[in-house]
Short mmCIF file of C-alpha atoms in Angstrom, two decimals:
data_model
loop_
_atom_site.label_atom_id
_atom_site.label_comp_id
_atom_site.label_asym_id
_atom_site.label_seq_id
_atom_site.Cartn_x
_atom_site.Cartn_y
_atom_site.Cartn_z
CA UNK A 1 -144.69 53.93 -151.17
CA UNK A 2 -148.26 53.60 -149.89
CA UNK A 3 -149.06 51.00 -147.23
CA UNK A 4 -150.34 47.79 -148.76
CA UNK A 5 -153.11 45.73 -147.18
CA UNK A 6 -152.52 42.03 -147.72
CA UNK A 7 -155.41 39.69 -146.70
CA UNK A 8 -154.49 36.52 -144.82
CA UNK A 9 -156.17 33.20 -145.42
CA UNK A 10 -157.64 32.17 -143.10
CA UNK A 11 -158.20 35.53 -141.44
CA UNK A 12 -156.37 35.74 -138.10
CA UNK A 13 -156.51 38.17 -135.20
CA UNK A 14 -153.60 38.79 -132.89
CA UNK A 15 -152.40 40.99 -130.07
CA UNK A 16 -149.23 43.01 -130.04
CA UNK A 17 -146.12 40.98 -129.25
CA UNK A 18 -142.51 41.60 -128.43
CA UNK A 19 -141.58 39.84 -131.63
CA UNK A 20 -143.02 42.65 -133.69
CA UNK A 21 -146.73 42.26 -134.49
CA UNK A 22 -149.35 44.80 -133.50
CA UNK A 23 -152.80 45.01 -131.88
CA UNK A 24 -155.95 43.42 -133.26
CA UNK A 25 -157.02 46.89 -134.50
CA UNK A 26 -154.31 46.47 -137.11
CA UNK A 27 -154.70 42.78 -137.90
CA UNK A 28 -154.13 41.43 -141.41
CA UNK A 29 -151.95 44.38 -142.42
CA UNK A 30 -148.25 44.51 -143.15
CA UNK A 31 -146.81 48.01 -142.64
CA UNK A 32 -143.40 48.85 -144.00
CA UNK A 33 -142.17 52.36 -143.18
CA UNK A 34 -142.76 55.03 -145.81
CA UNK A 35 -139.38 54.84 -147.53
CA UNK A 36 -137.80 57.90 -149.04
CA UNK A 37 -135.61 55.59 -151.05
CA UNK A 38 -135.58 55.25 -154.80
CA UNK A 39 -138.04 52.91 -156.49
CA UNK A 40 -135.48 50.15 -157.06
CA UNK A 41 -135.04 49.69 -153.28
CA UNK A 42 -138.73 49.36 -152.47
CA UNK A 43 -138.92 45.65 -153.19
CA UNK A 44 -135.87 45.00 -151.03
CA UNK A 45 -137.41 46.95 -148.13
CA UNK A 46 -140.62 44.94 -148.30
CA UNK A 47 -138.97 41.49 -148.30
CA UNK A 48 -138.31 41.37 -144.49
CA UNK A 49 -141.99 42.15 -143.81
CA UNK A 50 -143.20 39.39 -146.12
CA UNK A 51 -140.71 36.98 -144.56
CA UNK A 52 -141.87 37.96 -141.07
CA UNK A 53 -145.55 37.61 -142.02
CA UNK A 54 -144.90 34.04 -143.18
CA UNK A 55 -143.15 33.17 -139.92
CA UNK A 56 -145.88 34.83 -137.86
CA UNK A 57 -148.69 32.93 -139.61
CA UNK A 58 -146.78 29.67 -139.13
CA UNK A 59 -146.34 30.32 -135.41
CA UNK A 60 -149.97 31.39 -135.03
CA UNK A 61 -151.22 28.13 -136.48
CA UNK A 62 -149.20 25.98 -134.05
CA UNK A 63 -149.93 28.18 -131.01
CA UNK A 64 -146.45 29.61 -130.43
CA UNK A 65 -147.41 33.29 -130.12
CA UNK A 66 -147.12 35.16 -126.84
CA UNK A 67 -150.21 34.81 -124.63
CA UNK A 68 -152.38 37.96 -124.41
CA UNK A 69 -152.21 37.92 -120.59
CA UNK A 70 -148.40 38.14 -120.51
CA UNK A 71 -146.64 41.35 -119.50
CA UNK A 72 -146.39 43.92 -122.29
CA UNK A 73 -142.98 44.81 -123.69
CA UNK A 74 -142.56 48.01 -125.64
CA UNK A 75 -141.00 47.41 -129.08
CA UNK A 76 -137.28 47.91 -128.70
CA UNK A 77 -135.55 50.61 -130.72
CA UNK A 78 -131.79 50.25 -130.93
CA UNK A 79 -130.15 53.33 -129.36
CA UNK A 80 -127.67 55.22 -131.53
CA UNK A 81 -126.78 57.90 -128.99
CA UNK A 82 -124.34 57.30 -126.12
CA UNK A 83 -126.53 59.31 -123.75
CA UNK A 84 -128.64 57.68 -121.01
CA UNK A 85 -131.53 59.42 -119.28
CA UNK A 86 -132.99 58.38 -115.93
CA UNK A 87 -136.69 59.29 -115.78
CA UNK A 88 -139.80 58.06 -113.99
CA UNK A 89 -142.45 56.35 -116.11
CA UNK A 90 -145.05 53.77 -115.13
CA UNK A 91 -148.69 54.07 -114.10
CA UNK A 92 -148.28 56.66 -111.35
CA UNK A 93 -147.42 59.41 -113.83
CA UNK A 94 -149.85 58.27 -116.56
CA UNK A 95 -152.78 60.60 -115.82
CA UNK A 96 -150.52 63.62 -115.23
CA UNK A 97 -148.78 63.13 -118.60
CA UNK A 98 -152.05 62.73 -120.51
CA UNK A 99 -153.55 65.78 -118.84
CA UNK A 100 -150.58 68.08 -119.54
CA UNK A 101 -149.77 66.74 -123.03
CA UNK A 102 -146.42 68.56 -123.48
CA UNK A 103 -144.08 70.85 -121.62
CA UNK A 104 -140.62 71.28 -120.18
CA UNK A 105 -138.41 68.90 -118.19
CA UNK A 106 -135.68 70.07 -115.82
CA UNK A 107 -132.64 67.88 -116.32
CA UNK A 108 -129.26 67.58 -114.63
CA UNK A 109 -126.15 65.76 -115.73
CA UNK A 110 -124.81 62.99 -113.47
CA UNK A 111 -121.14 63.54 -112.83
CA UNK A 112 -119.42 60.15 -112.71
CA UNK A 113 -115.79 59.41 -113.53
CA UNK A 114 -116.25 55.65 -114.06
CA UNK A 115 -119.09 55.73 -116.63
CA UNK A 116 -118.13 56.54 -120.21
CA UNK A 117 -121.54 57.52 -121.56
CA UNK A 118 -123.20 60.78 -120.61
CA UNK A 119 -125.95 60.24 -118.06
CA UNK A 120 -128.77 62.61 -117.15
CA UNK A 121 -131.59 62.54 -114.62
CA UNK A 122 -134.98 64.25 -114.94
CA UNK A 123 -135.66 66.22 -111.75
CA UNK A 124 -139.09 67.64 -112.62
CA UNK A 125 -141.69 67.97 -115.37
CA UNK A 126 -144.13 70.80 -115.95
CA UNK A 127 -146.91 71.38 -118.42
CA UNK A 128 -146.40 74.04 -121.07
CA UNK A 129 -148.71 76.51 -119.35
CA UNK A 130 -147.99 75.56 -115.73
CA UNK A 131 -146.44 78.15 -113.46
CA UNK A 132 -147.48 76.76 -110.07
CA UNK A 133 -144.51 74.66 -108.88
CA UNK A 134 -146.74 72.63 -106.57
CA UNK A 135 -148.30 71.07 -109.69
CA UNK A 136 -144.99 70.02 -111.22
CA UNK A 137 -144.21 66.32 -111.40
CA UNK A 138 -141.21 65.32 -109.30
CA UNK A 139 -139.93 61.73 -109.07
CA UNK A 140 -139.38 59.91 -105.76
CA UNK A 141 -135.62 59.87 -106.25
CA UNK A 142 -133.22 61.32 -103.72
CA UNK A 143 -130.71 63.92 -104.85
CA UNK A 144 -127.28 62.64 -106.00
CA UNK A 145 -128.46 59.01 -105.88
CA UNK A 146 -126.45 58.02 -108.95
CA UNK A 147 -123.67 60.59 -108.57
CA UNK A 148 -123.34 64.34 -108.12
CA UNK A 149 -125.85 66.25 -110.24
CA UNK A 150 -124.52 69.26 -112.17
CA UNK A 151 -125.25 71.55 -115.14
CA UNK A 152 -129.01 71.96 -114.78
CA UNK A 153 -130.86 72.63 -118.02
CA UNK A 154 -134.17 72.06 -119.81
CA UNK A 155 -135.50 69.74 -122.51
CA UNK A 156 -138.91 69.56 -124.22
CA UNK A 157 -141.22 66.62 -123.55
CA UNK A 158 -144.32 65.51 -125.49
CA UNK A 159 -146.98 62.85 -124.94
CA UNK A 160 -147.13 60.88 -128.20
CA UNK A 161 -149.79 58.29 -127.42
CA UNK A 162 -149.79 54.61 -128.38
CA UNK A 163 -147.77 54.01 -131.58
CA UNK A 164 -149.19 50.52 -131.93
CA UNK A 165 -152.89 51.47 -131.94
CA UNK A 166 -152.33 54.84 -133.59
CA UNK A 167 -150.37 55.66 -136.73
CA UNK A 168 -147.74 54.74 -137.78
CA UNK A 169 -148.54 51.42 -136.05
CA UNK A 170 -144.83 50.75 -135.45
CA UNK A 171 -141.85 52.38 -133.74
CA UNK A 172 -141.04 55.87 -134.95
CA UNK A 173 -138.21 56.03 -137.49
CA UNK A 174 -138.29 59.53 -139.00
CA UNK A 175 -139.54 62.98 -138.02
CA UNK A 176 -142.41 62.64 -140.52
CA UNK A 177 -143.78 59.74 -138.43
CA UNK A 178 -144.93 62.33 -135.88
CA UNK A 179 -148.42 63.71 -136.47
CA UNK A 180 -148.68 67.40 -137.32
CA UNK A 181 -150.12 67.98 -133.85
CA UNK A 182 -147.19 66.29 -132.10
CA UNK A 183 -144.64 68.04 -134.32
CA UNK A 184 -146.16 71.35 -133.29
CA UNK A 185 -146.09 70.38 -129.58
CA UNK A 186 -142.39 69.49 -129.83
CA UNK A 187 -141.65 72.85 -131.39
CA UNK A 188 -143.72 74.80 -128.84
CA UNK A 189 -141.98 73.04 -125.94
CA UNK A 190 -138.55 73.56 -127.53
CA UNK A 191 -139.29 77.27 -128.07
CA UNK A 192 -140.27 77.59 -124.40
CA UNK A 193 -137.06 75.81 -123.31
CA UNK A 194 -134.90 78.23 -125.28
CA UNK A 195 -136.67 81.18 -123.66
CA UNK A 196 -135.95 79.88 -120.16
CA UNK A 197 -132.47 78.39 -120.16
CA UNK A 198 -129.93 76.60 -122.32
CA UNK A 199 -131.32 73.34 -123.61
CA UNK A 200 -129.82 69.87 -123.83
CA UNK A 201 -130.09 68.65 -127.39
CA UNK A 202 -132.76 65.99 -127.22
CA UNK A 203 -136.53 65.65 -126.85
CA UNK A 204 -138.34 63.34 -124.42
CA UNK A 205 -141.25 61.36 -125.86
CA UNK A 206 -143.86 59.72 -123.61
CA UNK A 207 -145.68 56.67 -125.02
CA UNK A 208 -148.75 55.06 -123.46
CA UNK A 209 -148.66 51.27 -123.09
CA UNK A 210 -150.77 48.57 -121.41
CA UNK A 211 -149.62 46.38 -118.53
CA UNK A 212 -150.59 43.21 -120.41
CA UNK A 213 -150.61 42.61 -124.15
CA UNK A 214 -154.40 42.58 -124.35
CA UNK A 215 -155.01 45.42 -121.85
CA UNK A 216 -155.74 49.11 -122.23
CA UNK A 217 -152.93 51.64 -122.00
CA UNK A 218 -152.33 52.62 -118.37
CA UNK A 219 -148.60 53.28 -118.14
CA UNK A 220 -145.89 55.53 -119.59
CA UNK A 221 -142.72 54.45 -121.40
CA UNK A 222 -140.16 57.12 -122.27
CA UNK A 223 -137.89 57.39 -125.29
CA UNK A 224 -135.46 60.20 -126.10
CA UNK A 225 -134.32 61.38 -129.51
CA UNK A 226 -131.37 63.65 -130.14
CA UNK A 227 -131.98 67.09 -131.65
CA UNK A 228 -129.20 68.35 -133.90
CA UNK A 229 -128.86 71.94 -135.06
CA UNK A 230 -130.64 73.58 -132.11
CA UNK A 231 -129.78 77.29 -131.84
CA UNK A 232 -131.49 80.30 -130.34
CA UNK A 233 -132.26 81.59 -133.84
CA UNK A 234 -134.34 78.69 -135.11
CA UNK A 235 -137.55 80.45 -134.03
CA UNK A 236 -136.52 83.85 -135.45
CA UNK A 237 -139.70 85.46 -136.84
CA UNK A 238 -138.02 88.40 -138.50
CA UNK A 239 -139.91 89.10 -141.74
CA UNK A 240 -142.81 86.84 -140.72
CA UNK A 241 -146.17 87.59 -139.19
CA UNK A 242 -146.51 86.93 -135.41
CA UNK A 243 -149.10 84.20 -136.02
CA UNK A 244 -147.00 82.33 -138.58
CA UNK A 245 -146.99 78.61 -137.68
CA UNK A 246 -143.67 77.57 -136.19
CA UNK A 247 -143.25 74.80 -138.72
CA UNK A 248 -143.10 77.40 -141.54
CA UNK A 249 -140.11 79.27 -140.10
CA UNK A 250 -136.85 78.76 -142.06
CA UNK A 251 -134.91 77.87 -138.91
CA UNK A 252 -137.48 75.22 -137.99
CA UNK A 253 -137.46 73.74 -141.49
CA UNK A 254 -133.69 73.45 -141.25
CA UNK A 255 -134.02 71.79 -137.81
CA UNK A 256 -136.50 69.22 -139.12
CA UNK A 257 -134.30 68.43 -142.09
CA UNK A 258 -131.27 67.84 -139.85
CA UNK A 259 -133.33 65.56 -137.60
CA UNK A 260 -135.29 63.70 -140.27
CA UNK A 261 -133.77 60.39 -139.14
CA UNK A 262 -134.51 59.98 -135.43
CA UNK A 263 -131.43 59.14 -133.37
CA UNK A 264 -132.57 57.36 -130.24
CA UNK A 265 -130.91 57.49 -126.84
CA UNK A 266 -131.45 55.20 -123.83
CA UNK A 267 -134.15 56.00 -121.26
CA UNK A 268 -134.11 54.08 -117.97
CA UNK A 269 -137.39 53.98 -116.07
CA UNK A 270 -136.92 54.77 -112.37
CA UNK A 271 -140.54 54.12 -111.37
CA UNK A 272 -141.03 51.69 -108.51
CA UNK A 273 -142.92 49.20 -110.68
CA UNK A 274 -140.19 49.17 -113.35
CA UNK A 275 -137.37 48.71 -110.85
CA UNK A 276 -139.16 45.83 -109.11
CA UNK A 277 -140.69 44.00 -112.07
CA UNK A 278 -137.78 41.60 -112.51
CA UNK A 279 -137.64 40.66 -108.85
CA UNK A 280 -141.25 40.08 -107.89
CA UNK A 281 -144.20 37.95 -108.71
CA UNK A 282 -147.11 39.03 -106.50
CA UNK A 283 -145.59 41.01 -103.65
CA UNK A 284 -148.31 43.63 -103.33
CA UNK A 285 -149.15 42.89 -99.70
CA UNK A 286 -145.46 43.09 -98.77
CA UNK A 287 -145.20 46.47 -100.48
CA UNK A 288 -147.97 47.76 -98.21
CA UNK A 289 -145.95 47.12 -95.04
CA UNK A 290 -143.95 49.47 -92.86
CA UNK A 291 -141.04 47.42 -91.54
CA UNK A 292 -138.64 47.92 -88.62
CA UNK A 293 -135.45 45.87 -88.15
CA UNK A 294 -133.82 45.73 -84.73
CA UNK A 295 -130.17 44.71 -84.83
CA UNK A 296 -128.19 45.48 -87.97
CA UNK A 297 -125.37 42.99 -87.53
CA UNK A 298 -124.45 40.12 -89.85
CA UNK A 299 -128.00 38.75 -90.14
CA UNK A 300 -129.76 42.10 -89.77
CA UNK A 301 -127.70 43.82 -92.47
CA UNK A 302 -128.37 41.01 -94.97
CA UNK A 303 -132.09 41.08 -94.17
CA UNK A 304 -132.19 44.88 -94.45
CA UNK A 305 -130.60 44.77 -97.90
CA UNK A 306 -132.98 42.07 -99.15
CA UNK A 307 -136.07 43.67 -97.59
CA UNK A 308 -135.26 47.02 -99.23
CA UNK A 309 -135.49 45.36 -102.65
CA UNK A 310 -139.06 44.27 -101.84
CA UNK A 311 -139.92 47.99 -101.58
CA UNK A 312 -141.88 48.27 -98.33
CA UNK A 313 -143.68 51.56 -97.72
CA UNK A 314 -141.20 52.51 -95.01
CA UNK A 315 -138.07 50.96 -93.49
CA UNK A 316 -136.57 51.68 -90.07
CA UNK A 317 -133.29 50.35 -88.63
CA UNK A 318 -132.12 50.28 -85.01
CA UNK A 319 -128.65 49.43 -83.66
CA UNK A 320 -126.40 51.17 -81.14
CA UNK A 321 -123.08 49.68 -82.28
CA UNK A 322 -120.59 51.09 -84.78
CA UNK A 323 -119.05 49.31 -87.75
CA UNK A 324 -115.67 47.83 -86.79
CA UNK A 325 -113.03 46.43 -89.17
CA UNK A 326 -113.77 42.92 -87.91
CA UNK A 327 -117.42 43.29 -88.93
CA UNK A 328 -116.52 43.62 -92.60
CA UNK A 329 -115.81 39.88 -92.88
CA UNK A 330 -119.52 39.11 -92.99
CA UNK A 331 -121.41 42.39 -92.64
CA UNK A 332 -122.97 44.25 -95.57
CA UNK A 333 -121.23 47.47 -94.49
CA UNK A 334 -118.67 49.09 -96.78
CA UNK A 335 -115.07 49.78 -95.83
CA UNK A 336 -115.60 53.54 -95.95
CA UNK A 337 -118.25 53.28 -93.21
CA UNK A 338 -115.93 51.88 -90.51
CA UNK A 339 -116.57 53.92 -87.37
CA UNK A 340 -120.09 54.81 -88.48
CA UNK A 341 -123.17 53.55 -86.64
CA UNK A 342 -124.31 50.23 -88.18
CA UNK A 343 -127.91 51.35 -88.69
CA UNK A 344 -126.80 54.64 -90.26
CA UNK A 345 -124.29 52.81 -92.47
CA UNK A 346 -126.95 50.46 -93.83
CA UNK A 347 -129.57 53.20 -94.23
CA UNK A 348 -127.12 55.18 -96.33
CA UNK A 349 -126.35 52.11 -98.44
CA UNK A 350 -129.99 51.13 -98.90
CA UNK A 351 -130.85 54.57 -100.27
CA UNK A 352 -128.15 54.04 -102.88
CA UNK A 353 -129.65 50.63 -103.74
CA UNK A 354 -133.29 51.73 -103.86
CA UNK A 355 -133.65 55.49 -103.93
CA UNK A 356 -137.46 55.36 -103.88
CA UNK A 357 -137.63 53.72 -100.45
CA UNK A 358 -138.65 55.84 -97.48
CA UNK A 359 -135.86 55.45 -94.93
CA UNK A 360 -136.64 56.84 -91.48
CA UNK A 361 -133.68 58.26 -89.50
CA UNK A 362 -132.14 55.23 -87.74
CA UNK A 363 -132.27 54.63 -83.98
CA UNK A 364 -128.69 54.79 -82.67
CA UNK A 365 -129.35 54.48 -78.93
CA UNK A 366 -129.20 51.36 -76.79
CA UNK A 367 -132.33 49.31 -77.56
CA UNK A 368 -132.81 48.11 -73.97
CA UNK A 369 -131.96 51.21 -71.96
CA UNK A 370 -133.93 53.47 -74.34
CA UNK A 371 -136.76 51.01 -74.89
CA UNK A 372 -139.58 53.43 -74.02
CA UNK A 373 -138.36 55.88 -76.64
CA UNK A 374 -137.96 53.14 -79.25
CA UNK A 375 -141.46 51.75 -78.67
CA UNK A 376 -142.96 55.13 -79.64
CA UNK A 377 -141.37 54.73 -83.05
CA UNK A 378 -142.18 51.03 -83.42
CA UNK A 379 -145.87 51.70 -82.81
CA UNK A 380 -146.01 53.17 -86.34
CA UNK A 381 -144.80 49.94 -87.99
CA UNK A 382 -146.64 46.83 -89.16
CA UNK A 383 -143.83 44.28 -88.98
CA UNK A 384 -140.94 44.25 -86.49
CA UNK A 385 -137.98 41.98 -87.22
CA UNK A 386 -135.72 41.23 -84.25
CA UNK A 387 -132.28 40.20 -85.53
CA UNK A 388 -130.41 41.11 -82.33
CA UNK A 389 -129.98 37.52 -81.03
CA UNK A 390 -130.46 39.12 -77.62
CA UNK A 391 -132.73 37.23 -75.19
CA UNK A 392 -133.53 40.37 -73.21
CA UNK A 393 -134.76 42.11 -76.36
CA UNK A 394 -136.72 38.98 -77.33
CA UNK A 395 -138.50 39.19 -73.98
CA UNK A 396 -139.17 42.93 -74.27
CA UNK A 397 -140.80 42.47 -77.67
CA UNK A 398 -142.77 39.47 -76.43
CA UNK A 399 -144.21 41.26 -73.41
CA UNK A 400 -144.71 44.79 -74.78
CA UNK A 401 -148.43 45.62 -74.64
CA UNK A 402 -147.88 48.55 -77.04
CA UNK A 403 -146.83 46.11 -79.78
CA UNK A 404 -149.63 43.53 -79.48
CA UNK A 405 -151.18 44.72 -82.76
CA UNK A 406 -147.91 44.25 -84.68
CA UNK A 407 -146.52 41.30 -86.59
CA UNK A 408 -143.23 40.24 -84.98
CA UNK A 409 -140.41 38.10 -86.37
CA UNK A 410 -137.53 36.83 -84.21
CA UNK A 411 -134.51 35.26 -85.87
CA UNK A 412 -131.01 34.10 -84.96
CA UNK A 413 -128.38 31.61 -86.09
CA UNK A 414 -126.11 29.11 -84.37
CA UNK A 415 -122.38 28.74 -85.08
CA UNK A 416 -121.63 27.48 -88.58
CA UNK A 417 -124.40 28.43 -89.08
CA UNK A 418 -125.52 24.82 -88.73
CA UNK A 419 -128.94 25.92 -87.48
CA UNK A 420 -131.18 28.96 -87.73
CA UNK A 421 -134.45 29.78 -85.96
CA UNK A 422 -137.27 32.04 -87.14
CA UNK A 423 -140.31 32.75 -84.98
CA UNK A 424 -143.35 34.57 -86.42
CA UNK A 425 -146.14 36.03 -84.32
CA UNK A 426 -149.35 37.44 -85.72
CA UNK A 427 -151.17 40.52 -84.45
CA UNK A 428 -153.13 40.11 -81.20
CA UNK A 429 -151.31 36.88 -80.32
CA UNK A 430 -149.70 37.05 -76.88
CA UNK A 431 -147.26 34.18 -77.32
CA UNK A 432 -143.70 34.94 -76.29
CA UNK A 433 -140.68 33.86 -78.29
CA UNK A 434 -139.69 31.57 -75.43
CA UNK A 435 -143.07 29.81 -75.72
CA UNK A 436 -142.62 29.40 -79.48
CA UNK A 437 -139.17 27.89 -78.93
CA UNK A 438 -140.54 25.47 -76.31
CA UNK A 439 -143.15 24.25 -78.83
CA UNK A 440 -140.44 23.76 -81.45
CA UNK A 441 -138.05 21.88 -79.16
CA UNK A 442 -140.90 19.64 -78.05
CA UNK A 443 -141.42 18.51 -81.66
CA UNK A 444 -137.77 17.85 -82.56
CA UNK A 445 -136.27 14.42 -82.86
CA UNK A 446 -133.76 13.73 -80.09
CA UNK A 447 -130.66 13.54 -82.26
CA UNK A 448 -131.54 16.86 -83.97
CA UNK A 449 -132.12 18.49 -80.57
CA UNK A 450 -128.77 17.13 -79.36
CA UNK A 451 -127.02 18.55 -82.46
CA UNK A 452 -128.73 21.88 -81.90
CA UNK A 453 -127.58 22.20 -78.27
CA UNK A 454 -124.12 20.85 -79.09
CA UNK A 455 -123.61 23.83 -81.41
CA UNK A 456 -124.07 26.26 -78.51
CA UNK A 457 -121.08 28.42 -77.68
CA UNK A 458 -119.46 27.99 -74.26
CA UNK A 459 -121.07 30.05 -71.55
CA UNK A 460 -119.39 33.41 -71.15
CA UNK A 461 -117.59 33.29 -74.51
CA UNK A 462 -117.67 36.19 -76.93
CA UNK A 463 -120.17 35.57 -79.71
CA UNK A 464 -119.60 38.70 -81.79
CA UNK A 465 -116.19 40.38 -82.22
CA UNK A 466 -115.02 42.97 -79.76
CA UNK A 467 -114.23 46.46 -81.12
CA UNK A 468 -111.03 46.22 -83.17
CA UNK A 469 -111.23 42.43 -83.54
CA UNK A 470 -110.40 41.29 -87.07
CA UNK A 471 -111.51 37.68 -86.67
CA UNK A 472 -115.00 36.99 -85.29
CA UNK A 473 -115.02 34.27 -82.68
CA UNK A 474 -118.48 33.15 -83.80
CA UNK A 475 -117.76 30.48 -86.40
CA UNK A 476 -120.04 31.43 -89.30
CA UNK A 477 -118.91 32.40 -92.81
CA UNK A 478 -120.53 35.19 -94.79
CA UNK A 479 -121.87 33.06 -97.63
CA UNK A 480 -123.57 30.65 -95.22
CA UNK A 481 -125.03 33.52 -93.17
CA UNK A 482 -126.36 34.99 -96.39
CA UNK A 483 -127.97 31.66 -97.36
CA UNK A 484 -129.60 31.34 -93.95
CA UNK A 485 -130.87 34.94 -93.90
CA UNK A 486 -132.36 34.57 -97.39
CA UNK A 487 -134.10 31.38 -96.25
CA UNK A 488 -135.56 33.28 -93.28
CA UNK A 489 -136.88 35.86 -95.74
CA UNK A 490 -138.53 33.31 -98.03
CA UNK A 491 -140.53 31.94 -95.09
CA UNK A 492 -141.39 35.45 -93.87
CA UNK A 493 -142.56 36.57 -97.33
CA UNK A 494 -144.69 33.44 -97.75
CA UNK A 495 -146.26 33.99 -94.32
CA UNK A 496 -147.08 37.61 -95.19
CA UNK A 497 -148.33 36.90 -98.71
CA UNK A 498 -150.63 34.09 -97.63
CA UNK A 499 -151.93 36.24 -94.78
CA UNK A 500 -151.54 33.24 -92.48
CA UNK A 501 -153.50 33.65 -89.24
CA UNK A 502 -151.08 31.38 -87.37
CA UNK A 503 -147.99 31.87 -85.28
CA UNK A 504 -145.13 29.85 -86.80
CA UNK A 505 -141.69 28.81 -85.63
CA UNK A 506 -139.20 27.16 -87.95
CA UNK A 507 -135.86 25.42 -87.48
CA UNK A 508 -133.50 25.52 -90.46
CA UNK A 509 -130.49 23.26 -90.88
CA UNK A 510 -127.46 23.69 -93.11
CA UNK A 511 -125.63 20.53 -94.05
CA UNK A 512 -123.09 19.35 -96.59
CA UNK A 513 -124.05 16.29 -98.61
CA UNK A 514 -121.34 13.60 -98.63
CA UNK A 515 -122.09 12.67 -102.24
CA UNK A 516 -122.32 16.24 -103.60
CA UNK A 517 -120.43 19.52 -103.56
CA UNK A 518 -122.11 22.42 -101.78
CA UNK A 519 -124.29 23.10 -98.76
CA UNK A 520 -128.05 22.82 -98.52
CA UNK A 521 -130.30 24.93 -96.32
CA UNK A 522 -133.50 23.11 -95.47
CA UNK A 523 -136.46 23.37 -93.14
CA UNK A 524 -135.73 20.78 -90.48
CA UNK A 525 -138.95 21.38 -88.55
CA UNK A 526 -141.83 23.84 -88.60
CA UNK A 527 -144.55 24.23 -85.99
CA UNK A 528 -147.75 26.08 -86.98
CA UNK A 529 -149.80 27.22 -83.99
CA UNK A 530 -153.42 28.32 -84.00
#
């Protein structure tokens, strides 16, 4: 059935939306798919489009459509296959995909006993005529991130373009929705795959999309469709001229017939922007930072885990102690890392959480006795977070001339934790942490200051558990430590994002409301210094 153009009164223009309408290039047109059904079914197929058009016009008139400046969402196609493919999309790969047009992807199966569906990961992409491996596209994903990778093979990939702006102006449903040019590219790439190595039975399709609904395409979204009936003989040219188009070969015709209805699988975008989009608003300046964390104990491990999800350029951890069984009560370490160095344990875990992050080999030596060696490493970082709760290390950071051009954050908690302190020092400032604390204490109300000092542990007592201790003597539960550490991070992120020129020290207080269930963490006092 040919596409019908139905004029709207009054004429309206719209942008593409997640609820199904397309770009202004295609305004005032309702596009059902080209059905191969019998004539009696055509009216039934058109009814949902007419119904949707009525709803869309009604919403347009009362201003309920998605705003053009909202983030673009690619039209969802319900997956029918139980396969899932991890692949990098986004803006970083956009120009490379457009330039190379089609080619071969190297794929490996992820071996996992606790996931029912088959999972695959794309390890590299190459253009159809590329032979120089240095020009291949390789994602920033560490090997075996999601499980052991086995059974390497190849699949064809093709750049399709923008299905909203270009025909068929809707998600692809059948093989005939592909243009003749794209059909030929799929076949060429598939032929090349079969010449190289056994091929997994699906094709990767790259679509170009904008960042915002009204923007120009600048990013790649991947979909995968199963290919049934793939054999080595589908491109058999016996009895045909060498220049016969692939689409005219009997084996290819049979392949197209078997795959007329596209059977979609699930593609998961591993690009940095896709992984972070749900967790960030405007964190671009934070993403530009190289961050070092000294002390990977209860507070430091929580901060390390949270910071890794903000995707800094580089992350470095330093701690000389090993994970003990007693640490597991409130440390982010896993049980199978007992006996491992704390910094190494967290670095290993963070790579599993965010495989695109650049983790530098951790510093396992004593921070104080090997200070000169550590400073050489810290000089390469923009922000240094001291979570050691060690006064001697506070003083070393405060007085180190090599670190004057670095942003420094000091943080620690008191038992409970009823109180937490975060000191922030900008580059060039020569204030010590002790000076920041003196300014804070000078601003506190007397009864708050008395509560703060009353929470101090007895002199000479053990604050953190001794090796082998199963019950920390520092009275602070995991969930409250986590709340306090996350509050530290919200202040730190705000300070970074606003590019504040000031040194800041903040006192946080946790308290239980008598009239409500739960505990609140609040800023009790904050001193901003010029």
